mmCIF file of C-alpha atoms in Angstrom:
data_model
loop_
_atom_site.group_PDB
_atom_site.id
_atom_site.type_symbol
_atom_site.label_atom_id
_atom_site.label_comp_id
_atom_site.label_asym_id
_atom_site.label_seq_id
_atom_site.Cartn_x
_atom_site.Cartn_y
_atom_site.Cartn_z
ATOM 1 C CA MET A 73 18.033 38.962 -45.930
ATOM 2 C CA ASP A 74 15.605 40.287 -43.352
ATOM 3 C CA THR A 75 14.905 43.954 -43.433
ATOM 4 C CA TYR A 76 14.728 46.029 -40.318
ATOM 5 C CA SER A 77 12.134 48.550 -39.253
ATOM 6 C CA HIS A 78 12.019 51.145 -36.525
ATOM 7 C CA ILE A 79 9.373 51.528 -33.859
ATOM 8 C CA ASN A 80 9.226 54.518 -31.581
ATOM 9 C CA PHE A 81 9.184 53.731 -27.839
ATOM 10 C CA LYS A 82 9.697 55.881 -24.815
ATOM 11 C CA LEU A 83 13.325 56.002 -23.727
ATOM 12 C CA LYS A 84 12.561 54.480 -20.315
ATOM 13 C CA THR A 85 10.845 51.471 -21.978
ATOM 14 C CA VAL A 86 13.707 51.032 -24.462
ATOM 15 C CA LYS A 87 16.264 50.900 -21.639
ATOM 16 C CA ARG A 88 14.195 48.295 -19.739
ATOM 17 C CA PHE A 89 13.803 46.222 -22.893
ATOM 18 C CA ARG A 90 17.529 46.295 -23.679
ATOM 19 C CA VAL A 91 18.428 45.065 -20.168
ATOM 20 C CA TYR A 92 15.788 42.335 -20.319
ATOM 21 C CA SER A 93 16.701 41.393 -23.896
ATOM 22 C CA LYS A 94 20.326 40.754 -22.954
ATOM 23 C CA GLN A 95 19.145 38.284 -20.285
ATOM 24 C CA ILE A 96 16.960 36.143 -22.545
ATOM 25 C CA ALA A 97 18.436 36.323 -26.066
ATOM 26 C CA LYS A 98 21.423 37.288 -28.158
ATOM 27 C CA THR A 99 19.619 39.944 -30.157
ATOM 28 C CA HIS A 100 16.692 42.257 -29.523
ATOM 29 C CA THR A 101 14.807 40.633 -32.402
ATOM 30 C CA ASP A 102 15.154 37.161 -30.854
ATOM 31 C CA ALA A 103 13.977 38.483 -27.501
ATOM 32 C CA MET A 104 10.920 40.138 -29.029
ATOM 33 C CA GLU A 105 10.064 37.012 -31.060
ATOM 34 C CA ARG A 106 10.299 34.837 -27.967
ATOM 35 C CA MET A 107 8.046 37.168 -26.023
ATOM 36 C CA LEU A 108 5.447 37.304 -28.798
ATOM 37 C CA ASP A 109 5.563 33.518 -29.270
ATOM 38 C CA TYR A 110 5.028 33.030 -25.542
ATOM 39 C CA PHE A 111 1.966 35.292 -25.490
ATOM 40 C CA GLU A 112 0.466 33.672 -28.596
ATOM 41 C CA GLN A 113 1.101 30.044 -27.616
ATOM 42 C CA ASN A 114 -0.153 30.396 -24.050
ATOM 43 C CA LYS A 115 -2.986 32.740 -25.017
ATOM 44 C CA VAL A 116 -1.922 35.194 -22.370
ATOM 45 C CA SER A 117 -2.739 38.845 -22.511
ATOM 46 C CA PRO A 118 -0.189 41.295 -21.123
ATOM 47 C CA TYR A 119 -3.087 43.028 -19.368
ATOM 48 C CA GLU A 120 -3.997 39.934 -17.329
ATOM 49 C CA SER A 121 -2.387 39.097 -14.030
ATOM 50 C CA LEU A 122 -1.153 35.501 -13.696
ATOM 51 C CA GLY A 123 -0.828 35.693 -9.920
ATOM 52 C CA PRO A 124 -4.308 34.495 -8.873
ATOM 53 C CA LYS A 125 -4.403 31.833 -11.607
ATOM 54 C CA ILE A 126 -1.137 30.262 -10.440
ATOM 55 C CA ILE A 127 -2.203 30.434 -6.796
ATOM 56 C CA THR A 128 -5.534 28.795 -7.666
ATOM 57 C CA LEU A 129 -3.740 26.061 -9.591
ATOM 58 C CA GLU A 130 -1.390 25.465 -6.670
ATOM 59 C CA HIS A 131 -4.391 25.273 -4.321
ATOM 60 C CA LEU A 132 -6.090 22.684 -6.570
ATOM 61 C CA ILE A 133 -2.938 20.560 -6.693
ATOM 62 C CA LYS A 134 -2.663 20.652 -2.893
ATOM 63 C CA LYS A 135 -6.312 19.576 -2.611
ATOM 64 C CA ARG A 136 -5.696 16.647 -4.945
ATOM 65 C CA PHE A 137 -2.655 15.551 -2.944
ATOM 66 C CA ASP A 138 -4.692 15.751 0.253
ATOM 67 C CA GLY A 139 -7.387 13.656 -1.419
ATOM 68 C CA LEU A 140 -4.845 11.059 -2.536
ATOM 69 C CA ILE A 141 -3.370 10.881 0.946
ATOM 70 C CA ALA A 142 -6.849 10.388 2.402
ATOM 71 C CA ILE A 143 -7.536 7.573 -0.083
ATOM 72 C CA ILE A 144 -4.243 5.871 0.753
ATOM 73 C CA LYS A 145 -4.914 6.155 4.503
ATOM 74 C CA ASN A 146 -8.402 4.734 3.974
ATOM 75 C CA ILE A 147 -7.011 1.782 2.026
ATOM 76 C CA GLU A 148 -4.417 1.174 4.715
ATOM 77 C CA LYS A 149 -7.022 1.375 7.485
ATOM 78 C CA HIS A 150 -9.726 -0.754 5.880
ATOM 79 C CA GLN A 151 -7.716 -3.198 3.775
ATOM 80 C CA SER A 152 -4.103 -3.516 4.884
ATOM 81 C CA LYS A 153 -4.537 -3.528 8.675
ATOM 82 C CA PRO A 154 -7.386 -6.100 8.751
ATOM 83 C CA LEU A 155 -5.394 -8.256 6.366
ATOM 84 C CA LEU A 156 -2.361 -7.982 8.620
ATOM 85 C CA ALA A 157 -4.470 -9.001 11.611
ATOM 86 C CA ILE A 158 -5.794 -12.025 9.697
ATOM 87 C CA MET A 159 -2.296 -13.028 8.614
ATOM 88 C CA GLN A 160 -0.971 -12.693 12.174
ATOM 89 C CA SER A 161 -3.846 -14.714 13.562
ATOM 90 C CA LEU A 162 -3.096 -17.432 11.017
ATOM 91 C CA ILE A 163 0.569 -17.508 11.964
ATOM 92 C CA GLN A 164 0.113 -17.394 15.734
ATOM 93 C CA GLU A 165 -0.911 -20.466 17.652
ATOM 94 C CA THR A 166 -4.507 -20.563 18.792
ATOM 95 C CA PRO A 167 -4.990 -20.493 22.561
ATOM 96 C CA GLU A 168 -5.570 -23.855 24.154
ATOM 97 C CA LYS A 169 -9.150 -24.703 25.029
ATOM 98 C CA GLU A 170 -10.175 -26.362 28.275
ATOM 99 C CA THR A 171 -10.561 -29.714 26.548
ATOM 100 C CA ASP A 172 -7.064 -29.367 25.154
ATOM 101 C CA LEU A 173 -5.777 -28.711 28.659
ATOM 102 C CA LEU A 174 -7.612 -31.753 29.985
ATOM 103 C CA ASP A 175 -6.291 -33.870 27.131
ATOM 104 C CA SER A 176 -2.747 -32.652 27.733
ATOM 105 C CA LYS A 177 -3.066 -33.443 31.461
ATOM 106 C CA LEU A 178 -4.384 -36.897 30.597
ATOM 107 C CA TRP A 179 -1.527 -37.365 28.159
ATOM 108 C CA GLU A 180 0.974 -36.353 30.855
ATOM 109 C CA ARG A 181 -0.625 -38.853 33.245
ATOM 110 C CA LEU A 182 -0.320 -41.546 30.608
ATOM 111 C CA GLU A 183 3.331 -40.686 30.049
ATOM 112 C CA ALA A 184 4.013 -40.755 33.784
ATOM 113 C CA LYS A 185 2.151 -44.046 34.040
ATOM 114 C CA SER A 186 4.144 -45.473 31.128
ATOM 115 C CA LYS A 187 7.384 -44.551 32.855
ATOM 116 C CA THR A 188 6.365 -46.488 35.925
ATOM 117 C CA GLU A 189 4.967 -49.390 33.926
ATOM 118 C CA ALA A 190 7.177 -51.347 31.606
ATOM 119 C CA ILE A 191 4.754 -51.353 28.666
ATOM 120 C CA VAL A 192 1.745 -49.171 27.823
ATOM 121 C CA ASP A 193 -1.049 -51.007 26.155
ATOM 122 C CA PRO A 194 -1.279 -49.414 22.659
ATOM 123 C CA SER A 195 -4.813 -50.699 22.234
ATOM 124 C CA ALA A 196 -6.100 -48.863 25.306
ATOM 125 C CA PRO A 197 -9.020 -46.565 24.375
ATOM 126 C CA GLU A 198 -7.315 -43.500 25.859
ATOM 127 C CA VAL A 199 -4.153 -44.081 23.825
ATOM 128 C CA ILE A 200 -6.098 -44.671 20.611
ATOM 129 C CA PHE A 201 -8.186 -41.544 21.207
ATOM 130 C CA HIS A 202 -5.117 -39.390 21.745
ATOM 131 C CA LYS A 203 -3.291 -40.845 18.758
ATOM 132 C CA ASN A 204 -6.301 -40.125 16.559
ATOM 133 C CA GLU A 205 -6.623 -36.645 18.025
ATOM 134 C CA LYS A 206 -2.925 -36.000 17.432
ATOM 135 C CA LEU A 207 -3.213 -37.165 13.810
ATOM 136 C CA ARG A 208 -6.279 -34.967 13.280
ATOM 137 C CA VAL A 209 -4.522 -31.899 14.701
ATOM 138 C CA GLU A 210 -1.382 -32.555 12.628
ATOM 139 C CA LYS A 211 -3.495 -32.943 9.491
ATOM 140 C CA GLU A 212 -5.336 -29.706 10.292
ATOM 141 C CA LEU A 213 -2.008 -27.963 10.869
ATOM 142 C CA GLN A 214 -0.758 -29.142 7.473
ATOM 143 C CA GLN A 215 -3.912 -27.794 5.811
ATOM 144 C CA VAL A 216 -3.484 -24.434 7.527
ATOM 145 C CA LYS A 217 0.165 -24.300 6.443
ATOM 146 C CA GLN A 218 -0.803 -25.062 2.839
ATOM 147 C CA GLU A 219 -3.519 -22.400 2.861
ATOM 148 C CA LEU A 220 -1.135 -19.904 4.421
ATOM 149 C CA ASN A 221 1.437 -20.611 1.694
ATOM 150 C CA ILE A 222 -1.236 -20.075 -0.959
ATOM 151 C CA ILE A 223 -2.258 -16.798 0.682
ATOM 152 C CA LEU A 224 1.351 -15.635 1.010
ATOM 153 C CA LYS A 225 1.899 -16.295 -2.699
ATOM 154 C CA LYS A 226 -0.981 -13.903 -3.415
ATOM 155 C CA VAL A 227 0.606 -11.066 -1.423
ATOM 156 C CA VAL A 228 2.069 -8.382 -3.688
ATOM 157 C CA VAL A 229 4.261 -5.430 -2.721
ATOM 158 C CA VAL A 230 2.849 -2.164 -4.081
ATOM 159 C CA ARG A 231 5.289 0.703 -4.324
ATOM 160 C CA THR A 232 3.885 4.215 -4.712
ATOM 161 C CA ASN A 233 5.374 7.650 -5.178
ATOM 162 C CA PHE A 234 3.419 9.029 -2.219
ATOM 163 C CA GLY A 235 4.760 7.003 0.668
ATOM 164 C CA ARG A 236 6.204 3.770 1.836
ATOM 165 C CA PRO A 237 5.359 0.544 0.013
ATOM 166 C CA PHE A 238 2.463 -1.547 1.238
ATOM 167 C CA TYR A 239 1.243 -5.091 0.745
ATOM 168 C CA ARG A 240 -1.848 -6.026 -1.233
ATOM 169 C CA LEU A 241 -3.543 -9.410 -1.055
ATOM 170 C CA ASN A 242 -4.923 -10.540 -4.409
ATOM 171 C CA LEU A 243 -7.985 -12.423 -3.197
ATOM 172 C CA THR A 244 -11.549 -12.118 -4.355
ATOM 173 C CA GLU A 245 -14.146 -11.017 -1.837
ATOM 174 C CA VAL A 246 -15.623 -14.515 -1.832
ATOM 175 C CA GLU A 247 -12.253 -16.121 -1.050
ATOM 176 C CA LEU A 248 -11.615 -13.643 1.757
ATOM 177 C CA GLU A 249 -15.057 -14.205 3.295
ATOM 178 C CA ASN A 250 -14.562 -17.978 3.106
ATOM 179 C CA LEU A 251 -11.235 -17.647 4.932
ATOM 180 C CA LYS A 252 -12.785 -15.443 7.602
ATOM 181 C CA LEU A 253 -15.622 -17.895 8.181
ATOM 182 C CA LYS A 254 -13.317 -20.885 8.253
ATOM 183 C CA TYR A 255 -10.933 -19.414 10.823
ATOM 184 C CA LYS A 256 -13.672 -17.946 13.002
ATOM 185 C CA LYS A 257 -14.815 -21.510 13.634
ATOM 186 C CA LEU A 258 -11.354 -22.480 14.860
#
């Protein structure tokens, strides 16, 4: 059995302690033990003020959050948006060049001519040229579709605690530069 001892305190302090003790523990002994444990474990002196320390800690946390937000915005600006522009340019049709317009006009003339004539000569040089050109463009389109599918398979959704999810493209720098060079030529 634990023995008890008496300590002399001022009456005003005893009243404050009794009120506080009822709030945090069942007995005065438990309350005092909890208070002493808190001071020992956290290495806090009752003569120190915690106010500035907590405010400083809060300020540091806010700075870190601001830094994280800046990093995320930088990633979005320099990685996600250019990638989105590349993906959109791959998906959209390229504008027709002048030669394409001339070829399409020639093709329309051939079609109009074929409607008036009973049979178009399939061995005519213009027809052969346009058939070959059409096959080349279709083959190129198939290659672009395959590359786009490969690129889309490398897109990963990244979900963070700090904002909305974003997309990341898992390509090496060399692969990305090769894609840029290839599609600049088109």
